[in-house]
Coordinates of C-alpha atoms and ligand atoms in Angstrom, one line a residue:
M25 CA 24.0 7.7 -50.7
Q26 CA 27.6 7.5 -50.8
I27 CA 29.9 10.8 -49.6
R28 CA 31.6 12.4 -52.0
T29 CA 34.3 15.2 -52.8
V30 CA 33.4 18.2 -54.2
S31 CA 35.5 17.6 -56.9
E32 CA 34.1 14.6 -57.8
L33 CA 30.6 16.1 -57.4
L34 CA 31.6 19.1 -59.7
S35 CA 33.2 16.4 -62.5
Q36 CA 30.1 14.3 -62.5
K37 CA 27.4 13.8 -64.6
I38 CA 24.4 13.9 -62.4
A39 CA 24.0 10.3 -62.6
N40 CA 23.6 10.1 -58.7
P41 CA 21.3 13.1 -57.7
E42 CA 21.3 11.8 -54.0
V43 CA 24.3 13.3 -52.4
D44 CA 26.1 13.9 -49.1
I45 CA 28.9 15.6 -48.3
K46 CA 30.9 17.8 -46.0
G47 CA 32.9 20.6 -46.1
W48 CA 33.4 24.2 -44.6
V49 CA 31.0 27.0 -45.4
R50 CA 33.3 29.6 -47.7
T51 CA 30.2 32.5 -47.8
F52 CA 26.8 32.2 -47.3
R53 CA 24.8 34.8 -49.1
A54 CA 21.0 35.8 -48.9
N55 CA 20.1 33.2 -46.6
R56 CA 19.7 30.5 -49.4
F57 CA 23.6 30.1 -51.5
I58 CA 26.5 28.2 -49.5
A59 CA 29.6 28.3 -51.2
L60 CA 31.3 25.1 -49.9
N61 CA 34.7 23.5 -50.1
D62 CA 36.2 20.8 -49.2
G63 CA 39.9 21.4 -50.1
S64 CA 39.5 18.5 -52.7
T65 CA 39.0 21.2 -55.7
L66 CA 39.8 25.0 -55.8
N67 CA 36.0 24.9 -56.7
N68 CA 33.2 25.3 -54.4
I69 CA 29.8 24.2 -54.9
Q70 CA 26.9 25.9 -54.7
C71 CA 24.3 24.4 -51.8
V72 CA 20.7 26.4 -52.0
V73 CA 19.3 26.3 -48.8
D74 CA 15.1 25.9 -49.0
F75 CA 15.0 28.7 -45.8
E76 CA 11.7 28.9 -45.5
N77 CA 11.2 25.0 -44.1
T78 CA 15.1 25.2 -42.2
D79 CA 15.0 26.3 -38.6
E80 CA 16.4 30.1 -37.6
S81 CA 18.7 28.4 -35.3
I82 CA 20.4 26.5 -38.3
L83 CA 20.6 29.3 -40.9
K84 CA 22.5 31.6 -37.9
R85 CA 25.2 29.2 -37.5
I86 CA 25.8 29.0 -41.3
T87 CA 28.9 31.4 -41.0
T88 CA 32.2 31.5 -42.8
G89 CA 34.4 29.1 -41.6
A90 CA 31.8 26.1 -39.9
A91 CA 32.1 23.0 -41.1
I92 CA 28.9 21.2 -42.1
H93 CA 27.4 18.3 -43.8
I94 CA 24.7 18.2 -46.7
K95 CA 22.5 15.6 -47.9
G96 CA 20.7 17.1 -50.9
D97 CA 19.7 16.2 -54.4
L98 CA 22.6 17.3 -57.1
V99 CA 20.8 18.8 -59.6
E100 CA 21.6 21.3 -63.0
S101 CA 22.4 24.8 -62.0
L102 CA 20.6 27.8 -63.0
G103 CA 22.6 30.3 -62.0
K104 CA 26.0 31.5 -63.5
G105 CA 29.0 30.0 -62.8
Q106 CA 28.5 26.5 -61.8
S107 CA 27.1 23.7 -64.1
V108 CA 25.7 21.9 -61.3
E109 CA 24.6 22.8 -57.3
I110 CA 22.8 20.6 -54.3
N111 CA 19.2 21.3 -53.4
V112 CA 19.9 21.1 -49.8
K113 CA 17.5 18.5 -47.9
H114 CA 18.9 18.3 -44.8
I115 CA 22.0 20.1 -42.7
E116 CA 23.7 19.9 -39.8
I117 CA 26.2 22.0 -38.3
L118 CA 29.4 20.2 -37.5
G119 CA 31.3 22.9 -36.1
D120 CA 30.7 26.3 -35.7
S121 CA 32.9 29.2 -36.3
D122 CA 32.8 32.2 -35.1
P123 CA 32.2 34.9 -37.9
E124 CA 33.6 37.9 -35.0
T125 CA 37.1 36.5 -35.0
Y126 CA 37.5 34.1 -37.7
P127 CA 40.7 35.2 -39.6
I128 CA 40.0 34.0 -42.9
Q129 CA 37.2 36.5 -44.3
P130 CA 35.9 36.4 -47.7
K131 CA 37.9 39.0 -49.0
K132 CA 41.4 39.6 -49.7
H133 CA 44.5 39.2 -47.1
S134 CA 48.2 40.2 -47.2
F135 CA 50.3 37.0 -47.5
E136 CA 52.3 38.8 -44.4
F137 CA 48.7 38.3 -42.8
L138 CA 48.3 35.1 -43.7
R139 CA 51.8 33.9 -42.5
E140 CA 50.4 34.8 -39.3
N141 CA 47.6 32.3 -39.5
A142 CA 49.2 30.0 -41.2
H143 CA 47.2 27.0 -39.7
L144 CA 44.3 28.2 -41.5
R145 CA 45.7 29.8 -44.5
T146 CA 44.7 27.0 -46.7
R147 CA 41.5 28.0 -46.2
T148 CA 42.5 30.3 -49.3
N149 CA 42.3 29.8 -52.7
T150 CA 46.0 30.8 -53.2
F151 CA 47.1 28.7 -50.2
S152 CA 45.1 25.4 -51.1
A153 CA 46.2 25.7 -54.9
V154 CA 50.3 26.1 -53.7
M155 CA 49.9 23.2 -51.4
R156 CA 47.9 20.8 -53.6
L157 CA 50.4 22.1 -56.4
R158 CA 53.5 21.5 -53.4
S159 CA 51.6 17.4 -52.9
A160 CA 51.3 16.6 -56.6
L161 CA 54.9 18.1 -57.6
S162 CA 56.4 15.8 -54.7
F163 CA 54.2 12.9 -56.5
A164 CA 55.9 13.8 -59.6
I165 CA 59.1 13.6 -58.6
H166 CA 59.1 10.0 -56.8
K167 CA 57.3 9.2 -60.2
Y168 CA 60.4 10.1 -62.3
F169 CA 62.7 8.6 -60.1
N170 CA 60.9 5.3 -59.9
E171 CA 59.9 5.0 -63.9
N172 CA 63.9 5.9 -64.1
G173 CA 64.9 2.9 -62.2
F174 CA 66.2 4.6 -59.0
Y175 CA 65.7 3.9 -55.2
Y176 CA 64.2 5.7 -53.1
M177 CA 67.0 6.0 -50.0
H178 CA 66.6 7.4 -46.7
A179 CA 69.3 9.9 -45.3
P180 CA 70.0 10.5 -41.8
I181 CA 68.7 13.5 -40.3
I182 CA 70.9 13.7 -37.1
T183 CA 74.7 12.9 -38.7
G184 CA 77.6 12.9 -36.7
S185 CA 79.8 14.2 -39.8
D186 CA 80.3 17.7 -40.4
A187 CA 81.9 17.2 -43.6
E188 CA 79.5 19.2 -46.2
G189 CA 80.2 22.7 -45.5
A190 CA 77.1 23.7 -46.4
G191 CA 76.2 26.1 -43.9
E192 CA 76.2 26.5 -40.1
M193 CA 74.1 23.4 -38.2
F194 CA 71.8 23.0 -35.8
R195 CA 73.0 21.2 -33.1
V196 CA 70.9 17.9 -31.6
S197 CA 72.0 17.1 -28.0
S198 CA 70.5 15.9 -25.0
L199 CA 72.4 17.4 -22.0
D200 CA 71.5 19.5 -19.6
G201 CA 71.6 23.2 -21.3
K202 CA 72.3 24.7 -18.4
N203 CA 74.9 22.4 -16.6
P204 CA 76.3 20.4 -19.2
P205 CA 79.1 18.0 -18.4
L206 CA 82.7 19.3 -18.9
T207 CA 85.7 18.8 -20.1
E208 CA 89.2 18.9 -18.0
N209 CA 89.8 22.0 -19.8
G210 CA 86.6 23.5 -19.3
Q211 CA 84.8 22.2 -22.6
I212 CA 81.5 20.8 -23.2
D213 CA 82.2 17.0 -23.0
Y214 CA 80.5 15.5 -26.0
S215 CA 81.3 12.2 -25.4
K216 CA 78.7 12.3 -22.1
D217 CA 76.1 13.3 -24.9
F218 CA 73.1 10.5 -26.1
F219 CA 75.7 9.7 -29.2
G220 CA 78.4 9.6 -27.7
K221 CA 79.7 12.4 -29.6
E222 CA 78.8 16.0 -31.6
T223 CA 75.8 15.7 -33.6
N224 CA 73.9 17.7 -35.8
L225 CA 71.0 18.4 -38.1
T226 CA 72.0 16.9 -41.5
V227 CA 72.3 19.7 -44.3
S228 CA 72.4 17.3 -46.9
G229 CA 71.7 14.0 -47.6
Q230 CA 74.7 13.8 -50.1
L231 CA 77.5 11.9 -48.5
E232 CA 75.1 8.5 -47.5
A233 CA 73.8 9.1 -50.7
E234 CA 77.0 8.3 -52.3
T235 CA 77.7 5.3 -50.0
Y236 CA 74.2 3.4 -51.7
A237 CA 75.2 5.0 -55.3
M238 CA 78.3 2.4 -54.9
S239 CA 76.2 -0.2 -54.1
L240 CA 72.3 0.2 -55.8
G241 CA 73.6 2.6 -58.5
K242 CA 71.0 4.8 -58.6
V243 CA 69.4 6.3 -55.8
Y244 CA 67.9 9.3 -54.6
T245 CA 67.1 11.1 -51.5
F246 CA 64.0 13.1 -51.0
G247 CA 64.1 14.3 -47.3
P248 CA 64.3 17.4 -44.7
T249 CA 67.1 19.2 -44.5
F250 CA 68.5 22.2 -42.0
R251 CA 70.4 25.3 -41.8
A252 CA 71.6 27.7 -39.2
E253 CA 72.5 30.1 -41.8
N254 CA 71.0 33.6 -40.9
S255 CA 69.9 34.3 -43.6
N256 CA 66.6 36.3 -44.0
T257 CA 65.5 36.1 -47.5
S258 CA 62.7 35.5 -49.6
R259 CA 64.7 32.3 -50.7
H260 CA 66.5 30.9 -47.7
L261 CA 64.7 28.6 -44.8
A262 CA 66.4 27.3 -42.2
E263 CA 64.5 23.7 -42.9
F264 CA 63.6 23.0 -46.4
W265 CA 63.2 19.7 -48.2
M266 CA 65.8 18.6 -50.9
I267 CA 65.9 15.9 -53.5
E268 CA 69.6 14.5 -54.0
P269 CA 70.0 11.8 -56.9
E270 CA 73.1 10.0 -57.0
V271 CA 74.3 8.0 -59.7
A272 CA 77.3 5.8 -60.2
F273 CA 79.5 5.7 -63.8
M274 CA 77.8 8.9 -64.3
D275 CA 79.8 12.2 -65.4
L276 CA 79.3 15.7 -65.2
A277 CA 77.2 15.8 -68.9
G278 CA 75.4 12.9 -67.6
N279 CA 74.3 14.9 -64.4
M280 CA 73.5 17.5 -66.6
D281 CA 71.1 15.9 -68.6
L282 CA 69.5 13.9 -66.0
A283 CA 68.7 17.2 -64.0
E284 CA 67.5 19.0 -67.0
S285 CA 65.5 15.7 -67.9
F286 CA 64.0 15.4 -64.5
L287 CA 63.2 19.0 -64.0
K288 CA 61.2 19.1 -67.1
S289 CA 59.2 15.8 -66.5
V290 CA 57.6 17.0 -62.6
I291 CA 56.9 20.2 -64.3
K292 CA 55.3 18.6 -67.3
Y293 CA 53.6 16.3 -64.9
I294 CA 51.8 19.9 -63.1
L295 CA 50.6 21.0 -66.4
A296 CA 49.2 18.2 -67.4
N297 CA 47.5 17.3 -64.3
N298 CA 46.9 20.5 -61.9
R299 CA 45.7 22.5 -64.1
E300 CA 43.1 24.2 -62.7
D301 CA 45.1 25.3 -59.9
L302 CA 47.8 26.3 -62.2
D303 CA 45.2 28.7 -64.0
F304 CA 44.3 30.2 -61.0
L305 CA 47.5 31.1 -60.0
N306 CA 48.8 32.2 -63.4
Q307 CA 45.4 34.8 -63.2
R308 CA 46.6 35.6 -59.6
L309 CA 49.8 36.6 -61.1
L310 CA 48.6 38.2 -64.2
D311 CA 46.1 40.8 -61.9
E312 CA 49.3 41.2 -59.6
E313 CA 51.9 42.3 -62.4
K314 CA 49.1 45.0 -63.6
T315 CA 49.6 46.4 -60.6
K316 CA 53.1 47.2 -61.0
P317 CA 55.1 49.5 -63.6
Q318 CA 55.5 48.2 -66.9
A319 CA 58.9 48.3 -66.6
E320 CA 59.3 45.8 -64.1
R321 CA 56.4 43.8 -65.5
S322 CA 57.3 40.2 -66.3
D323 CA 56.9 39.3 -70.3
M324 CA 55.9 35.8 -69.7
S325 CA 52.6 34.5 -67.9
L326 CA 53.2 31.6 -65.0
I327 CA 52.0 29.0 -67.8
E328 CA 54.2 30.6 -70.5
K329 CA 57.1 30.3 -67.9
L330 CA 56.0 26.7 -67.4
N331 CA 55.7 25.5 -71.0
F332 CA 59.0 27.7 -71.8
V333 CA 60.9 25.5 -69.4
T334 CA 59.4 22.3 -70.9
E335 CA 60.2 22.8 -74.4
N336 CA 63.3 24.8 -74.7
N337 CA 66.9 23.0 -74.1
F338 CA 68.7 24.6 -71.4
T339 CA 71.9 26.9 -72.0
R340 CA 74.7 25.5 -70.6
L341 CA 78.1 27.5 -70.4
S342 CA 81.2 27.2 -67.9
Y343 CA 81.9 29.3 -65.2
T344 CA 85.1 31.0 -66.9
E345 CA 82.3 32.1 -69.8
A346 CA 80.1 33.4 -66.9
I347 CA 82.9 36.1 -65.9
D348 CA 83.8 37.1 -69.4
I349 CA 79.8 37.8 -70.0
L350 CA 79.0 39.4 -66.7
R351 CA 82.4 41.5 -66.6
D352 CA 81.2 43.0 -70.2
S353 CA 78.2 43.6 -68.9
T354 CA 76.3 47.1 -69.0
P355 CA 75.6 46.8 -64.9
N356 CA 78.7 45.5 -64.1
K357 CA 80.4 48.5 -66.4
K358 CA 78.0 51.2 -64.8
K359 CA 78.4 49.8 -61.3
K360 CA 74.6 48.7 -61.2
F361 CA 75.7 45.1 -59.3
K362 CA 76.2 45.7 -55.8
Y363 CA 79.0 43.3 -56.1
I364 CA 81.4 44.4 -59.1
I365 CA 82.8 41.4 -61.3
E366 CA 86.7 42.1 -61.7
D367 CA 88.4 39.2 -61.2
W368 CA 88.2 35.4 -62.3
G369 CA 87.9 33.7 -58.9
A370 CA 84.8 35.9 -57.8
D371 CA 81.8 34.1 -56.4
L372 CA 78.4 34.7 -57.9
Q373 CA 75.7 36.5 -56.2
S374 CA 71.8 36.3 -57.2
E375 CA 72.1 39.5 -59.0
H376 CA 75.0 38.2 -61.2
E377 CA 72.8 34.7 -61.7
R378 CA 69.9 36.6 -62.2
F379 CA 71.0 38.6 -65.0
L380 CA 72.5 35.6 -67.0
V381 CA 69.2 34.0 -66.8
E382 CA 66.7 36.8 -66.4
K383 CA 68.5 39.6 -68.9
H384 CA 71.4 37.7 -71.4
F385 CA 70.3 34.2 -71.8
K386 CA 66.2 34.8 -71.1
C387 CA 66.2 30.9 -70.5
P388 CA 67.1 28.3 -67.9
V389 CA 71.3 28.0 -67.6
I390 CA 73.6 25.5 -66.3
L391 CA 77.3 26.9 -65.0
Y392 CA 79.6 24.4 -65.0
D393 CA 83.4 24.3 -63.9
Y394 CA 83.6 26.4 -60.8
P395 CA 86.9 28.0 -59.4
A396 CA 87.8 25.2 -56.7
N397 CA 88.3 27.3 -54.0
I398 CA 84.8 28.6 -53.9
K399 CA 83.0 25.2 -54.1
A400 CA 82.8 22.3 -51.5
F401 CA 86.0 19.7 -51.2
Y402 CA 84.4 16.7 -52.5
M403 CA 84.0 18.1 -56.5
R404 CA 86.1 16.5 -58.6
L405 CA 89.3 18.4 -59.7
N406 CA 89.6 19.2 -63.3
D407 CA 93.1 19.0 -64.8
D408 CA 93.8 22.6 -64.8
G409 CA 94.3 22.1 -61.2
K410 CA 92.2 25.4 -60.3
T411 CA 88.6 24.2 -61.7
V412 CA 86.3 21.3 -60.5
R413 CA 83.4 19.8 -62.2
A414 CA 80.4 21.5 -60.1
M415 CA 77.3 22.8 -61.9
D416 CA 74.8 25.0 -61.0
I417 CA 71.2 25.1 -62.5
L418 CA 69.7 28.8 -62.5
F419 CA 66.4 29.8 -63.0
P420 CA 64.4 33.0 -64.1
G421 CA 62.9 34.4 -60.7
I422 CA 64.5 32.0 -58.3
G423 CA 68.3 32.3 -59.3
E424 CA 70.2 28.8 -58.1
I425 CA 67.9 26.2 -58.0
V426 CA 70.1 23.1 -58.6
G427 CA 73.9 22.3 -57.1
G428 CA 75.5 19.4 -58.0
A429 CA 78.8 18.1 -59.1
Q430 CA 81.0 15.0 -60.1
R431 CA 82.6 13.7 -57.4
E432 CA 86.4 13.0 -56.5
E433 CA 86.6 9.7 -56.9
R434 CA 90.6 9.2 -56.7
L435 CA 91.9 8.4 -53.1
D436 CA 95.3 10.5 -53.2
V437 CA 93.2 13.7 -54.4
L438 CA 90.9 13.4 -51.9
K439 CA 92.5 13.0 -49.0
K440 CA 94.8 16.3 -50.0
K441 CA 91.7 18.3 -50.4
M442 CA 90.3 17.4 -46.7
A443 CA 93.2 18.0 -45.5
A444 CA 93.8 22.1 -47.1
I445 CA 90.7 22.3 -45.1
H446 CA 91.2 20.4 -41.7
I447 CA 88.9 17.5 -42.0
P448 CA 90.6 14.9 -40.3
E449 CA 90.5 12.0 -42.5
E450 CA 89.2 9.9 -39.1
D451 CA 85.8 11.6 -39.4
L452 CA 84.9 10.6 -43.0
W453 CA 86.8 7.6 -43.1
W454 CA 83.8 6.0 -44.4
Y455 CA 83.6 8.2 -47.3
L456 CA 87.4 7.5 -48.0
D457 CA 86.4 3.8 -47.7
L458 CA 84.2 4.0 -51.0
R459 CA 87.3 5.5 -53.0
K460 CA 89.4 2.5 -51.7
Y461 CA 86.9 -0.3 -52.8
G462 CA 85.9 -0.5 -55.9
T463 CA 85.9 3.6 -56.8
A464 CA 84.5 4.9 -60.2
V465 CA 83.1 7.9 -61.9
H466 CA 80.0 9.1 -59.9
S467 CA 78.0 12.3 -59.9
G468 CA 74.5 14.2 -58.0
F469 CA 72.8 17.1 -57.4
G470 CA 70.5 18.7 -54.9
L471 CA 67.7 20.5 -56.0
G472 CA 65.3 22.8 -53.3
F473 CA 61.8 21.8 -53.3
E474 CA 60.6 24.8 -52.0
R475 CA 62.5 26.7 -55.0
L476 CA 60.8 24.4 -57.4
V477 CA 57.5 24.7 -55.9
M478 CA 58.0 28.8 -55.8
F479 CA 59.2 28.4 -59.7
A480 CA 56.1 26.0 -60.1
T481 CA 53.9 28.3 -58.6
G482 CA 55.0 31.9 -59.2
M483 CA 54.8 32.5 -55.4
S484 CA 57.8 35.1 -54.5
N485 CA 58.4 34.2 -50.8
I486 CA 60.0 30.9 -50.0
R487 CA 57.7 31.1 -46.5
D488 CA 54.4 30.7 -48.6
V489 CA 55.6 27.7 -50.4
I490 CA 56.0 25.3 -47.3
P491 CA 53.3 24.5 -44.8
F492 CA 55.2 26.3 -41.7
P493 CA 57.9 28.2 -42.6
R494 CA 61.0 28.2 -40.3
T495 CA 63.1 30.8 -40.1
P496 CA 65.9 33.0 -38.1
Q497 CA 63.4 34.2 -34.8
N498 CA 60.6 32.3 -35.8
A499 CA 59.7 28.6 -35.1
E500 CA 55.4 29.2 -34.8
F501 CA 53.2 26.4 -35.0
Ligands
4AD2 O1 74.1 23.9 -53.3 P1 73.6 22.8 -51.8 O2 74.1 23.5 -51.0 O3 73.8 21.8 -52.2 C1 74.4 20.6 -51.6 O4 73.9 20.4 -50.6 C2 74.4 19.3 -52.3 N1 75.1 17.9 -51.5 C3 73.4 18.7 -53.0 C4 74.1 17.5 -53.9 O5 75.2 17.3 -54.8 N2 73.6 16.4 -53.4 O6 71.6 23.1 -52.0 C5 71.1 22.2 -53.1 C6 70.0 23.1 -53.2 C7 70.5 24.7 -53.7 O7 70.7 24.6 -54.8 C8 68.8 25.4 -53.6 O8 67.8 25.0 -54.4 C9 68.4 24.4 -52.2 O9 69.2 23.5 -52.3 N3 68.8 25.5 -50.5 C10 67.8 26.2 -50.3 N4 66.5 26.3 -50.3 C11 66.2 26.7 -49.2 N5 66.6 26.8 -47.8 C12 68.0 27.1 -48.1 N6 68.7 27.7 -46.9 C13 68.9 26.2 -48.9 N7 70.2 26.2 -49.0 C14 69.9 25.6 -50.2
MG3 MG1 74.8 25.4 -54.2

């Protein structure tokens, strides 16, 4: 007798009727029917207990949440809803549950409640489906890069440079917070700190990935990144995972092609391999939509949205074209936007990005050639002297999902841009070296992994697509 998973048993053609299985009780009905789940699939296997020949003391302990071990025969099911079930011959309680206090009752719970019970929420259908998809997407990402000749590069998590300028950083220090060593003028003396200098958690692995692109050619990072911005929104985390490919000899057009092909490929992967979980989440969203007023309902289901992204070209347009569209748009004229677009140079807010994607183009959009002064210093300056070779990809329901650029490869231009925003050359001497020794056109981008998982699962709060979300005032678990 071999220990099996529920997933294997449910897909099996009863070749081996004696089975042995372990899992958690979802429900126990009529002292007879156990719905057993072990995380291998959304579906439960029904285990039929012969209650007349089972000890009363055991029957009492088969409660929602308990871990049990079952041996029995796999037989064709006579009941509706499943093709096979187990006739239980032997049952062992591995770990009792307490039906009075177990938080995950067999009923609908709010996502807020489940966030407070994040350690148990993957025992629900929704969260187990989301997290299986998260795992599958992560595999699909590695698969795509592996099949396309990229090397996986591990960028450092503790960094000595705050050059990215992507946001506030979390300091890493082993100094005594109550009594830190001070310099003569009363500042904290970081030369006495663990690394002999000020260090932080990284906001992005890009600058280090560039060094590897300029030797290994095609690389990507996939790791945790940290931002201490106080943005308490449904799309921001203080700790999130980012995928950052970086490619030598590739320009901005190549970067857009790569990002589009990559996103399509990972979405195709889950459509082909994770249909059960996707179908469940699709239905969950359809049910949720029905509770909304007609005008707010989405005109596409989750599966339709995913297919749409894989089957249609992303619309590419410059920032300048986007500003023209936004300026002439109805919500702008009727002052429905919180931030009215008047002049070229305005930073786009998520309301503008979502208007372009959801109302105007109704498909994913790649915006490029942004004003230099609203983008990072390392982006390549265009010949017009005022725009840079930046690109952002905007997705329906999400807004910005990817941010990237062709990098400034000219030493003199890069130095000037750094000087303008007071980045000392000594801080980034190694980054400047790449422009001194064998510089070349190169590009890359960053995909926010949780934003991709949100899009792929239809979940509307980023806190619900990462196991243990870190947000302002919250680092439980
Ligand atoms: O646009 P960002 O800040 O770009 C960079 O960090 C570049 N260094 C990337 C590169 O070119 N290699 O971040 C990239 C993506 C965003 O488009 C967004 O999807 C996600 O990371 N992101 C966040 N996701 C969750 N929470 C946050 N606080 C995020 N900030 C950015
Ligand atoms: Mg960005």
